[in-house]
Amino acid sequence: MGFEKFGRFGYVSQTKINTLLSYLEKGQIAATKCKKCRRTYFPPRADCLDCRHSTIEWVVLDGKSSLITFTQVFFAPPAFQPETPYLLGLAQLTNGLRVFAPISPAVDKEQLNPGVELNLKVAKGSRNNLYYWLE
Amino acid sequence: MAFEAYSSALDDADIESSEIDGSVVCSATHYDKQRSPAGVVAEYLGLNPQPTFNVEAACASSAVGLRTAWALISSKLHDVVAVVGVQKMTELSSEEIQELMGRAGDVMWESPFGTTMPAYYAMYATAHMAKYGTTEEQMALVTVKNRKYGMKNPNAMFQKPISAEEVLKSRPVSAPLKLFDCCPNADGAACLIIANAEKAGKLTDTPVWVAGLGLASSPMSLAGRKGPLTSFEVTKNAAKAAYNMARVGPNDVDVAEVHDSFSITEILNYEDLGFAKPGGGTRLLEKEETELGGKIPVNIDGGLISKGHPVGATGASQLFALTKQLRGEAGSTQVDGAKIGLAQNIGGIGMYAAVTILKA
């Protein structure tokens, strides 16, 4: 299984950053860092758009984040229909980078507002799939 | 469908296919059964052997088609170009459309979480509500307004009025957006005949001039965008380019067509185009300044919310409505003395935006 293991339903199988999966398996979420100019990327990238170098290292994120916005999806694409309604959010990590992720169904929707502090944690699906969500 | 729009455009310009030296066919091709649809569209319209090709920028395809035609003509490569926007969405089942819709975002980092087109715009709505106190009741007013004008447009899909209460009671799609906050999928076509100044002068006594063309891009991923997500940087950048090129500002615009894919989008567009200050879009709406007779009438052809949103045809449909206004042919929705019109067309989830300024 390639990168389609990523997400609740993955679309892309081959990427330059499949290593993310091995971090998720260890319960960690990692970003990439350009070895030359030190710019950090999340979601991970294999190629630096600033200096155009492609040698990277991985750095583990603490997952602390602040919610920017969210929605609750009622009308979903076929692969996601069994889980409706579900929450999706955009949050800012402590390093200033942003993450688009599901919000754990354990989170009370009424408590959600831009600015709320959440944690990005590893999540596991029923098909051995791996991803992250905000909780 | 493309033929109906094309034939009516030829009649209007009093021109025949033999005088058109190229065509730009605009559709979001992922919705088409036909691969490379420019081939079959040009054949059916009788536009062989002239050059033809497809232009795709999701929902902004035919606005970008106009930009392409303008460049082809300005470079003197062509004299007269037909821009044909067309989309036949009902060939796909709802399931297929939903599946496509799921891949509207970044397919590697966002689609695997169950994104949809409404979900992205709903996230902008949530952010705007939190920052400016915008309410669902205010958003419903966009649908009420646009449906009211849709009744006067024989080409609109919805010809019935709607109350704010009906909008608010409609079923949730992606909170806070409900069914009637959303424009419907539709089949449709629209055609523009673009000519150089010399040819245009011979074809018509009432040419409409392309005065400003703005086009910009934003990161496809929501995570790649900056700021609080209460506005579309992509629209602001496209508007700046169009206003500069046309040497006009937002206060000079007499009539506008903006991309009301969702009710919230129209409110954001007022602000991003400079018709209202950040956070002031709802007040502009409540004061009825975007109604016929207001300071800046917006979407008085019914907008996408009434006309439907046949993706590839929408940009050309907006420019068609402005052309009618600037020629004084808009009938019961005519803005008196309209001289400057503005169309704003967002592509997809906001990775493209085109702002076009036309002058009578």
GROMACS .gro file of C-alpha atoms in nm:
model
  495
    1MET     CA    1   0.000   0.000   0.000
    2GLY     CA    2   0.135   0.341  -0.095
    3PHE     CA    3   0.027   0.687   0.006
    4GLU     CA    4  -0.343   0.609  -0.057
    5LYS     CA    5  -0.324   0.480   0.298
    6PHE     CA    6  -0.318   0.848   0.402
    7GLY     CA    7  -0.648   1.010   0.491
    8ARG     CA    8  -0.998   0.884   0.547
    9PHE     CA    9  -1.007   0.804   0.177
   10GLY     CA   10  -0.682   0.862  -0.013
   11TYR     CA   11  -0.659   0.945  -0.382
   12VAL     CA   12  -0.283   0.959  -0.446
   13SER     CA   13  -0.064   0.648  -0.423
   14GLN     CA   14   0.286   0.762  -0.509
   15THR     CA   15   0.452   1.069  -0.362
   16LYS     CA   16   0.798   1.196  -0.269
   17ILE     CA   17   0.698   1.224   0.096
   18ASN     CA   18   0.566   0.874   0.174
   19THR     CA   19   0.791   0.887   0.483
   20LEU     CA   20   0.511   1.079   0.656
   21LEU     CA   21   0.331   0.744   0.692
   22SER     CA   22   0.613   0.595   0.899
   23TYR     CA   23   0.593   0.889   1.139
   24LEU     CA   24   0.213   0.850   1.163
   25GLU     CA   25   0.263   0.481   1.241
   26LYS     CA   26   0.481   0.583   1.536
   27GLY     CA   27   0.211   0.822   1.655
   28GLN     CA   28   0.401   1.129   1.538
   29ILE     CA   29   0.321   1.407   1.291
   30ALA     CA   30   0.618   1.547   1.103
   31ALA     CA   31   0.696   1.837   0.873
   32THR     CA   32   0.982   1.863   0.623
   33LYS     CA   33   1.267   2.113   0.650
   34CYS     CA   34   1.493   2.223   0.367
   35LYS     CA   35   1.851   2.131   0.461
   36LYS     CA   36   1.989   2.429   0.271
   37CYS     CA   37   1.771   2.728   0.362
   38ARG     CA   38   1.596   2.574   0.666
   39ARG     CA   39   1.244   2.660   0.553
   40THR     CA   40   0.986   2.427   0.710
   41TYR     CA   41   0.689   2.286   0.521
   42PHE     CA   42   0.362   2.141   0.640
   43PRO     CA   43   0.198   1.962   0.473
   44PRO     CA   44   0.539   1.814   0.390
   45ARG     CA   45   0.714   1.898   0.063
   46ALA     CA   46   1.011   1.729  -0.096
   47ASP     CA   47   1.122   2.034  -0.293
   48CYS     CA   48   1.196   2.379  -0.150
   49LEU     CA   49   1.021   2.652  -0.345
   50ASP     CA   50   1.254   2.920  -0.207
   51CYS     CA   51   1.599   2.781  -0.285
   52ARG     CA   52   1.486   2.496  -0.514
   53HIS     CA   53   1.693   2.238  -0.324
   54SER     CA   54   1.548   1.895  -0.273
   55THR     CA   55   1.736   1.765   0.028
   56ILE     CA   56   1.507   1.757   0.327
   57GLU     CA   57   1.497   1.644   0.686
   58TRP     CA   58   1.192   1.559   0.896
   59VAL     CA   59   1.096   1.748   1.211
   60VAL     CA   60   0.830   1.625   1.454
   61LEU     CA   61   0.552   1.876   1.532
   62ASP     CA   62   0.409   1.931   1.882
   63GLY     CA   63   0.056   1.946   1.734
   64LYS     CA   64  -0.056   2.249   1.935
   65SER     CA   65  -0.277   2.461   1.716
   66SER     CA   66  -0.532   2.735   1.707
   67LEU     CA   67  -0.851   2.699   1.501
   68ILE     CA   68  -0.893   2.948   1.215
   69THR     CA   69  -1.224   2.825   1.076
   70PHE     CA   70  -1.437   2.512   1.036
   71THR     CA   71  -1.750   2.362   0.883
   72GLN     CA   72  -1.978   2.065   0.939
   73VAL     CA   73  -2.033   1.865   0.622
   74PHE     CA   74  -2.381   1.712   0.571
   75PHE     CA   75  -2.366   1.647   0.196
   76ALA     CA   76  -2.056   1.440   0.125
   77PRO     CA   77  -1.880   1.262  -0.161
   78PRO     CA   78  -1.978   0.890  -0.181
   79ALA     CA   79  -1.672   0.753   0.001
   80PHE     CA   80  -1.745   0.976   0.302
   81GLN     CA   81  -2.124   0.944   0.323
   82PRO     CA   82  -2.130   0.682   0.602
   83GLU     CA   83  -1.958   0.933   0.831
   84THR     CA   84  -2.184   1.235   0.776
   85PRO     CA   85  -2.217   1.479   0.936
   86TYR     CA   86  -1.848   1.540   1.004
   87LEU     CA   87  -1.635   1.840   1.097
   88LEU     CA   88  -1.349   1.986   0.892
   89GLY     CA   89  -1.117   2.255   1.021
   90LEU     CA   90  -0.826   2.479   0.933
   91ALA     CA   91  -0.583   2.549   1.216
   92GLN     CA   92  -0.255   2.730   1.269
   93LEU     CA   93   0.032   2.538   1.426
   94THR     CA   94   0.277   2.694   1.674
   95ASN     CA   95   0.537   2.728   1.397
   96GLY     CA   96   0.295   2.948   1.200
   97LEU     CA   97   0.218   2.687   0.936
   98ARG     CA   98  -0.140   2.580   0.875
   99VAL     CA   99  -0.311   2.243   0.865
  100PHE     CA  100  -0.636   2.137   0.702
  101ALA     CA  101  -0.775   1.840   0.895
  102PRO     CA  102  -1.088   1.671   1.019
  103ILE     CA  103  -1.197   1.762   1.369
  104SER     CA  104  -1.250   1.459   1.596
  105PRO     CA  105  -1.620   1.375   1.640
  106ALA     CA  106  -1.551   1.376   2.016
  107VAL     CA  107  -1.519   1.756   1.998
  108ASP     CA  108  -1.841   1.941   2.084
  109LYS     CA  109  -1.936   2.155   1.785
  110GLU     CA  110  -2.082   2.419   2.011
  111GLN     CA  111  -1.738   2.477   2.164
  112LEU     CA  112  -1.580   2.548   1.825
  113ASN     CA  113  -1.492   2.900   1.725
  114PRO     CA  114  -1.201   3.066   1.549
  115GLY     CA  115  -0.923   3.101   1.805
  116VAL     CA  116  -1.007   2.783   2.003
  117GLU     CA  117  -0.696   2.582   2.100
  118LEU     CA  118  -0.685   2.227   1.963
  119ASN     CA  119  -0.428   1.951   1.928
  120LEU     CA  120  -0.333   1.779   1.605
  121LYS     CA  121  -0.315   1.408   1.682
  122VAL     CA  122  -0.265   1.091   1.479
  123ALA     CA  123  -0.590   0.916   1.384
  124LYS     CA  124  -0.644   0.561   1.257
  125GLY     CA  125  -0.920   0.448   1.024
  126SER     CA  126  -1.091   0.110   1.005
  127ARG     CA  127  -0.914   0.013   0.680
  128ASN     CA  128  -0.565   0.044   0.831
  129ASN     CA  129  -0.557   0.399   0.699
  130LEU     CA  130  -0.369   0.670   0.884
  131TYR     CA  131  -0.414   1.042   0.912
  132TYR     CA  132  -0.431   1.325   1.162
  133TRP     CA  133  -0.717   1.516   1.313
  134LEU     CA  134  -0.780   1.803   1.549
  135GLU     CA  135  -0.901   1.720   1.901
  136MET     CA  136  -2.673   2.397  -2.657
  137ALA     CA  137  -2.350   2.567  -2.772
  138PHE     CA  138  -2.515   2.614  -3.113
  139GLU     CA  139  -2.811   2.801  -2.962
  140ALA     CA  140  -2.582   3.052  -2.790
  141TYR     CA  141  -2.347   3.075  -3.089
  142SER     CA  142  -2.622   3.121  -3.348
  143SER     CA  143  -2.787   3.393  -3.141
  144ALA     CA  144  -2.448   3.569  -3.106
  145LEU     CA  145  -2.394   3.553  -3.486
  146ASP     CA  146  -2.740   3.703  -3.543
  147ASP     CA  147  -2.665   3.980  -3.296
  148ALA     CA  148  -2.329   4.062  -3.459
  149ASP     CA  149  -2.472   4.010  -3.809
  150ILE     CA  150  -2.174   3.793  -3.896
  151GLU     CA  151  -2.127   3.442  -4.042
  152SER     CA  152  -1.894   3.159  -3.935
  153SER     CA  153  -1.670   3.219  -4.238
  154GLU     CA  154  -1.577   3.559  -4.090
  155ILE     CA  155  -1.473   3.412  -3.754
  156ASP     CA  156  -1.108   3.315  -3.768
  157GLY     CA  157  -1.076   3.120  -3.446
  158SER     CA  158  -1.273   2.981  -3.151
  159VAL     CA  159  -1.193   2.939  -2.784
  160VAL     CA  160  -1.411   2.671  -2.624
  161CYS     CA  161  -1.440   2.703  -2.247
  162SER     CA  162  -1.552   2.423  -2.020
  163ALA     CA  163  -1.436   2.254  -1.704
  164THR     CA  164  -1.351   1.939  -1.896
  165HIS     CA  165  -1.371   1.703  -1.597
  166TYR     CA  166  -1.751   1.741  -1.621
  167ASP     CA  167  -1.755   1.654  -1.994
  168LYS     CA  168  -1.808   1.306  -2.132
  169GLN     CA  169  -1.643   1.428  -2.452
  170ARG     CA  170  -1.267   1.441  -2.431
  171SER     CA  171  -1.119   1.762  -2.572
  172PRO     CA  172  -1.462   1.914  -2.641
  173ALA     CA  173  -1.332   2.204  -2.857
  174GLY     CA  174  -1.305   1.949  -3.142
  175VAL     CA  175  -1.670   1.849  -3.145
  176VAL     CA  176  -1.801   2.196  -3.056
  177ALA     CA  177  -1.610   2.365  -3.342
  178GLU     CA  178  -1.732   2.097  -3.584
  179TYR     CA  179  -2.096   2.140  -3.480
  180LEU     CA  180  -2.075   2.519  -3.498
  181GLY     CA  181  -1.920   2.506  -3.847
  182LEU     CA  182  -1.590   2.652  -3.732
  183ASN     CA  183  -1.353   2.417  -3.919
  184PRO     CA  184  -1.079   2.458  -4.038
  185GLN     CA  185  -1.017   2.765  -3.820
  186PRO     CA  186  -0.804   2.720  -3.506
  187THR     CA  187  -0.987   2.599  -3.196
  188PHE     CA  188  -0.881   2.488  -2.851
  189ASN     CA  189  -1.010   2.448  -2.496
  190VAL     CA  190  -0.953   2.688  -2.210
  191GLU     CA  191  -1.011   2.557  -1.860
  192ALA     CA  192  -1.001   2.751  -1.533
  193ALA     CA  193  -1.280   2.566  -1.348
  194CYS     CA  194  -1.576   2.803  -1.286
  195ALA     CA  195  -1.378   3.092  -1.440
  196SER     CA  196  -1.314   2.914  -1.772
  197SER     CA  197  -1.494   3.154  -2.005
  198ALA     CA  198  -1.368   3.470  -1.830
  199VAL     CA  199  -1.021   3.332  -1.901
  200GLY     CA  200  -1.148   3.251  -2.252
  201LEU     CA  201  -1.217   3.623  -2.302
  202ARG     CA  202  -0.867   3.708  -2.181
  203THR     CA  203  -0.728   3.453  -2.428
  204ALA     CA  204  -0.933   3.594  -2.716
  205TRP     CA  205  -0.828   3.949  -2.625
  206ALA     CA  206  -0.461   3.844  -2.635
  207LEU     CA  207  -0.510   3.665  -2.969
  208ILE     CA  208  -0.664   3.978  -3.117
  209SER     CA  209  -0.426   4.230  -2.957
  210SER     CA  210  -0.133   4.033  -3.096
  211LYS     CA  211  -0.295   4.065  -3.440
  212LEU     CA  212  -0.288   3.688  -3.479
  213HIS     CA  213  -0.668   3.698  -3.520
  214ASP     CA  214  -0.930   3.958  -3.610
  215VAL     CA  215  -1.253   3.797  -3.486
  216VAL     CA  216  -1.271   3.520  -3.224
  217ALA     CA  217  -1.573   3.336  -3.083
  218VAL     CA  218  -1.554   3.254  -2.711
  219VAL     CA  219  -1.793   2.967  -2.647
  220GLY     CA  220  -1.860   2.876  -2.284
  221VAL     CA  221  -2.051   2.552  -2.242
  222GLN     CA  222  -2.119   2.288  -1.977
  223LYS     CA  223  -2.355   1.994  -1.979
  224MET     CA  224  -2.350   1.880  -1.618
  225THR     CA  225  -2.664   1.665  -1.620
  226GLU     CA  226  -2.489   1.393  -1.822
  227LEU     CA  227  -2.335   1.296  -1.491
  228SER     CA  228  -2.525   1.128  -1.210
  229SER     CA  229  -2.548   1.303  -0.875
  230GLU     CA  230  -2.309   1.039  -0.741
  231GLU     CA  231  -2.054   1.121  -1.011
  232ILE     CA  232  -2.087   1.495  -0.948
  233GLN     CA  233  -2.044   1.438  -0.576
  234GLU     CA  234  -1.735   1.233  -0.642
  235LEU     CA  235  -1.590   1.509  -0.863
  236MET     CA  236  -1.688   1.766  -0.606
  237GLY     CA  237  -1.487   1.575  -0.347
  238ARG     CA  238  -1.178   1.638  -0.554
  239ALA     CA  239  -1.239   2.014  -0.580
  240GLY     CA  240  -0.958   2.079  -0.333
  241ASP     CA  241  -0.595   1.972  -0.308
  242VAL     CA  242  -0.626   1.603  -0.387
  243MET     CA  243  -0.324   1.500  -0.180
  244TRP     CA  244  -0.376   1.693   0.144
  245GLU     CA  245  -0.741   1.803   0.164
  246SER     CA  246  -0.969   1.580  -0.049
  247PRO     CA  247  -0.875   1.268   0.157
  248PHE     CA  248  -1.070   1.424   0.446
  249GLY     CA  249  -1.401   1.453   0.259
  250THR     CA  250  -1.393   1.808   0.125
  251THR     CA  251  -1.669   1.945  -0.096
  252MET     CA  252  -1.711   2.268  -0.289
  253PRO     CA  253  -1.966   2.405  -0.037
  254ALA     CA  254  -1.740   2.302   0.254
  255TYR     CA  255  -1.465   2.539   0.143
  256TYR     CA  256  -1.700   2.836   0.104
  257ALA     CA  257  -1.868   2.744   0.433
  258MET     CA  258  -1.529   2.778   0.604
  259TYR     CA  259  -1.503   3.134   0.469
  260ALA     CA  260  -1.857   3.196   0.595
  261THR     CA  261  -1.770   3.070   0.946
  262ALA     CA  262  -1.467   3.300   0.955
  263HIS     CA  263  -1.666   3.603   0.829
  264MET     CA  264  -1.944   3.539   1.082
  265ALA     CA  265  -1.692   3.516   1.367
  266LYS     CA  266  -1.502   3.831   1.272
  267TYR     CA  267  -1.784   4.060   1.160
  268GLY     CA  268  -2.097   3.915   1.319
  269THR     CA  269  -2.245   3.822   0.980
  270THR     CA  270  -2.558   3.609   1.025
  271GLU     CA  271  -2.732   3.334   0.832
  272GLU     CA  272  -3.032   3.568   0.802
  273GLN     CA  273  -2.813   3.822   0.622
  274MET     CA  274  -2.672   3.557   0.388
  275ALA     CA  275  -3.027   3.448   0.303
  276LEU     CA  276  -3.094   3.800   0.173
  277VAL     CA  277  -2.853   3.735  -0.117
  278THR     CA  278  -3.065   3.441  -0.233
  279VAL     CA  279  -3.387   3.640  -0.185
  280LYS     CA  280  -3.247   3.928  -0.394
  281ASN     CA  281  -3.105   3.715  -0.674
  282ARG     CA  282  -3.416   3.497  -0.701
  283LYS     CA  283  -3.626   3.811  -0.731
  284TYR     CA  284  -3.430   3.914  -1.041
  285GLY     CA  285  -3.411   3.559  -1.174
  286MET     CA  286  -3.790   3.584  -1.224
  287LYS     CA  287  -3.721   3.852  -1.484
  288ASN     CA  288  -3.461   3.647  -1.673
  289PRO     CA  289  -3.618   3.399  -1.919
  290ASN     CA  290  -3.285   3.211  -1.935
  291ALA     CA  291  -3.271   3.153  -1.558
  292MET     CA  292  -3.318   2.804  -1.416
  293PHE     CA  293  -3.518   2.924  -1.113
  294GLN     CA  294  -3.804   3.157  -1.203
  295LYS     CA  295  -3.970   3.166  -0.862
  296PRO     CA  296  -3.918   3.402  -0.569
  297ILE     CA  297  -3.806   3.267  -0.236
  298SER     CA  298  -3.845   3.399   0.120
  299ALA     CA  299  -3.563   3.434   0.371
  300GLU     CA  300  -3.752   3.186   0.589
  301GLU     CA  301  -3.746   2.921   0.314
  302VAL     CA  302  -3.372   2.971   0.271
  303LEU     CA  303  -3.315   2.942   0.647
  304LYS     CA  304  -3.531   2.628   0.671
  305SER     CA  305  -3.367   2.448   0.377
  306ARG     CA  306  -3.158   2.144   0.461
  307PRO     CA  307  -2.798   2.187   0.571
  308VAL     CA  308  -2.530   2.121   0.306
  309SER     CA  309  -2.215   2.232   0.486
  310ALA     CA  310  -2.280   2.446   0.792
  311PRO     CA  311  -2.353   2.733   0.793
  312LEU     CA  312  -2.453   2.694   0.426
  313LYS     CA  313  -2.793   2.543   0.347
  314LEU     CA  314  -2.941   2.421   0.019
  315PHE     CA  315  -3.072   2.758  -0.092
  316ASP     CA  316  -2.747   2.934  -0.006
  317CYS     CA  317  -2.599   2.727  -0.291
  318CYS     CA  318  -2.622   2.781  -0.666
  319PRO     CA  319  -2.754   2.479  -0.858
  320ASN     CA  320  -2.562   2.264  -1.107
  321ALA     CA  321  -2.698   2.331  -1.455
  322ASP     CA  322  -2.658   2.281  -1.827
  323GLY     CA  323  -2.593   2.598  -2.022
  324ALA     CA  324  -2.400   2.785  -2.288
  325ALA     CA  325  -2.307   3.145  -2.361
  326CYS     CA  326  -2.113   3.294  -2.651
  327LEU     CA  327  -1.912   3.614  -2.700
  328ILE     CA  328  -1.793   3.747  -3.038
  329ILE     CA  329  -1.468   3.940  -2.987
  330ALA     CA  330  -1.329   4.156  -3.267
  331ASN     CA  331  -1.053   4.413  -3.312
  332ALA     CA  332  -1.156   4.782  -3.305
  333GLU     CA  333  -1.165   4.821  -3.681
  334LYS     CA  334  -1.382   4.515  -3.737
  335ALA     CA  335  -1.606   4.595  -3.437
  336GLY     CA  336  -1.673   4.941  -3.581
  337LYS     CA  337  -1.796   4.779  -3.904
  338LEU     CA  338  -2.006   4.512  -3.732
  339THR     CA  339  -2.206   4.725  -3.491
  340ASP     CA  340  -2.307   5.075  -3.390
  341THR     CA  341  -2.307   4.972  -3.024
  342PRO     CA  342  -1.979   4.793  -2.954
  343VAL     CA  343  -1.893   4.716  -2.593
  344TRP     CA  344  -1.523   4.759  -2.515
  345VAL     CA  345  -1.302   4.542  -2.300
  346ALA     CA  346  -1.149   4.807  -2.076
  347GLY     CA  347  -0.991   4.602  -1.798
  348LEU     CA  348  -0.880   4.241  -1.763
  349GLY     CA  349  -0.762   4.120  -1.424
  350LEU     CA  350  -0.667   3.762  -1.348
  351ALA     CA  351  -0.492   3.627  -1.038
  352SER     CA  352  -0.421   3.303  -0.856
  353SER     CA  353  -0.411   3.186  -0.494
  354PRO     CA  354  -0.277   2.865  -0.342
  355MET     CA  355  -0.511   2.575  -0.419
  356SER     CA  356  -0.479   2.443  -0.064
  357LEU     CA  357  -0.662   2.625   0.211
  358ALA     CA  358  -0.363   2.560   0.436
  359GLY     CA  359  -0.146   2.753   0.190
  360ARG     CA  360  -0.356   3.070   0.219
  361LYS     CA  361  -0.282   3.349   0.463
  362GLY     CA  362  -0.498   3.572   0.682
  363PRO     CA  363  -0.823   3.502   0.866
  364LEU     CA  364  -1.007   3.369   0.556
  365THR     CA  365  -1.267   3.644   0.565
  366SER     CA  366  -1.184   3.757   0.211
  367PHE     CA  367  -1.046   3.622  -0.117
  368GLU     CA  368  -0.699   3.765  -0.186
  369VAL     CA  369  -0.735   3.627  -0.537
  370THR     CA  370  -1.032   3.857  -0.609
  371LYS     CA  371  -0.854   4.159  -0.460
  372ASN     CA  372  -0.551   4.099  -0.681
  373ALA     CA  373  -0.758   4.047  -0.997
  374ALA     CA  374  -0.967   4.358  -0.919
  375LYS     CA  375  -0.657   4.571  -0.870
  376ALA     CA  376  -0.523   4.467  -1.211
  377ALA     CA  377  -0.859   4.527  -1.383
  378TYR     CA  378  -0.919   4.868  -1.219
  379ASN     CA  379  -0.563   4.977  -1.311
  380MET     CA  380  -0.598   4.868  -1.671
  381ALA     CA  381  -0.941   5.032  -1.711
  382ARG     CA  382  -0.833   5.340  -1.510
  383VAL     CA  383  -1.149   5.328  -1.301
  384GLY     CA  384  -1.227   5.251  -0.939
  385PRO     CA  385  -1.511   5.068  -0.762
  386ASN     CA  386  -1.719   5.387  -0.733
  387ASP     CA  387  -1.721   5.425  -1.113
  388VAL     CA  388  -1.893   5.090  -1.171
  389ASP     CA  389  -2.259   5.127  -1.276
  390VAL     CA  390  -2.360   4.760  -1.275
  391ALA     CA  391  -2.186   4.440  -1.164
  392GLU     CA  392  -2.203   4.066  -1.204
  393VAL     CA  393  -2.028   3.883  -0.921
  394HIS     CA  394  -1.968   3.515  -0.855
  395ASP     CA  395  -2.254   3.413  -0.623
  396SER     CA  396  -2.171   3.043  -0.616
  397PHE     CA  397  -2.293   3.067  -0.257
  398SER     CA  398  -2.473   3.348  -0.076
  399ILE     CA  399  -2.166   3.420   0.139
  400THR     CA  400  -1.951   3.454  -0.174
  401GLU     CA  401  -2.153   3.751  -0.297
  402ILE     CA  402  -2.104   3.929   0.039
  403LEU     CA  403  -1.728   3.866   0.032
  404ASN     CA  404  -1.714   3.981  -0.331
  405TYR     CA  405  -1.871   4.320  -0.244
  406GLU     CA  406  -1.586   4.373   0.001
  407ASP     CA  407  -1.306   4.230  -0.213
  408LEU     CA  408  -1.409   4.440  -0.514
  409GLY     CA  409  -1.419   4.758  -0.303
  410PHE     CA  410  -1.796   4.812  -0.319
  411ALA     CA  411  -1.795   4.789   0.062
  412LYS     CA  412  -1.531   4.802   0.336
  413PRO     CA  413  -1.413   4.474   0.493
  414GLY     CA  414  -1.709   4.355   0.701
  415GLY     CA  415  -1.942   4.607   0.536
  416GLY     CA  416  -2.086   4.375   0.271
  417THR     CA  417  -2.393   4.284   0.473
  418ARG     CA  418  -2.477   4.649   0.536
  419LEU     CA  419  -2.455   4.726   0.164
  420LEU     CA  420  -2.696   4.438   0.106
  421GLU     CA  421  -2.939   4.537   0.383
  422LYS     CA  422  -2.947   4.898   0.262
  423GLU     CA  423  -3.057   4.758  -0.076
  424GLU     CA  424  -2.764   4.931  -0.245
  425THR     CA  425  -2.704   4.624  -0.464
  426GLU     CA  426  -3.065   4.619  -0.586
  427LEU     CA  427  -3.183   4.780  -0.908
  428GLY     CA  428  -3.201   5.152  -0.820
  429GLY     CA  429  -2.925   5.117  -0.556
  430LYS     CA  430  -2.571   5.253  -0.562
  431ILE     CA  431  -2.429   4.946  -0.737
  432PRO     CA  432  -2.683   4.692  -0.869
  433VAL     CA  433  -2.534   4.341  -0.849
  434ASN     CA  434  -2.650   4.021  -1.020
  435ILE     CA  435  -2.973   4.173  -1.142
  436ASP     CA  436  -2.988   3.899  -1.406
  437GLY     CA  437  -3.049   3.657  -1.116
  438GLY     CA  438  -2.688   3.553  -1.062
  439LEU     CA  439  -2.567   3.195  -1.044
  440ILE     CA  440  -2.819   3.134  -0.764
  441SER     CA  441  -3.110   3.179  -1.010
  442LYS     CA  442  -2.949   3.107  -1.349
  443GLY     CA  443  -2.768   2.796  -1.230
  444HIS     CA  444  -2.394   2.747  -1.263
  445PRO     CA  445  -2.299   2.562  -1.582
  446VAL     CA  446  -1.933   2.593  -1.487
  447GLY     CA  447  -1.772   2.668  -1.826
  448ALA     CA  448  -2.054   2.900  -1.941
  449THR     CA  449  -2.084   3.117  -1.630
  450GLY     CA  450  -1.813   3.375  -1.707
  451ALA     CA  451  -1.948   3.438  -2.058
  452SER     CA  452  -2.304   3.452  -1.919
  453GLN     CA  453  -2.199   3.731  -1.681
  454LEU     CA  454  -2.041   3.924  -1.972
  455PHE     CA  455  -2.356   3.868  -2.180
  456ALA     CA  456  -2.565   4.029  -1.904
  457LEU     CA  457  -2.327   4.327  -1.882
  458THR     CA  458  -2.328   4.371  -2.260
  459LYS     CA  459  -2.709   4.394  -2.256
  460GLN     CA  460  -2.688   4.654  -1.978
  461LEU     CA  461  -2.422   4.865  -2.151
  462ARG     CA  462  -2.620   4.864  -2.475
  463GLY     CA  463  -2.938   4.966  -2.293
  464GLU     CA  464  -3.110   4.639  -2.390
  465ALA     CA  465  -3.176   4.495  -2.044
  466GLY     CA  466  -3.549   4.567  -2.046
  467SER     CA  467  -3.718   4.569  -1.705
  468THR     CA  468  -3.383   4.536  -1.524
  469GLN     CA  469  -3.204   4.813  -1.717
  470VAL     CA  470  -2.975   5.034  -1.506
  471ASP     CA  471  -3.034   5.383  -1.643
  472GLY     CA  472  -2.734   5.518  -1.829
  473ALA     CA  473  -2.503   5.224  -1.745
  474LYS     CA  474  -2.162   5.297  -1.898
  475ILE     CA  475  -1.922   5.083  -1.696
  476GLY     CA  476  -1.986   4.719  -1.603
  477LEU     CA  477  -1.777   4.481  -1.394
  478ALA     CA  478  -1.783   4.101  -1.389
  479GLN     CA  479  -1.606   3.891  -1.126
  480ASN     CA  480  -1.568   3.518  -1.175
  481ILE     CA  481  -1.402   3.287  -0.920
  482GLY     CA  482  -1.247   2.958  -1.034
  483GLY     CA  483  -1.301   2.649  -0.818
  484ILE     CA  484  -1.240   2.702  -0.449
  485GLY     CA  485  -1.071   3.037  -0.509
  486MET     CA  486  -0.745   2.942  -0.677
  487TYR     CA  487  -0.835   3.160  -0.976
  488ALA     CA  488  -1.032   3.484  -1.007
  489ALA     CA  489  -1.101   3.699  -1.310
  490VAL     CA  490  -1.230   4.056  -1.298
  491THR     CA  491  -1.339   4.205  -1.629
  492ILE     CA  492  -1.441   4.567  -1.684
  493LEU     CA  493  -1.648   4.654  -1.989
  494LYS     CA  494  -1.730   5.002  -2.117
  495ALA     CA  495  -2.011   5.116  -2.345
   0.00000   0.00000   0.00000
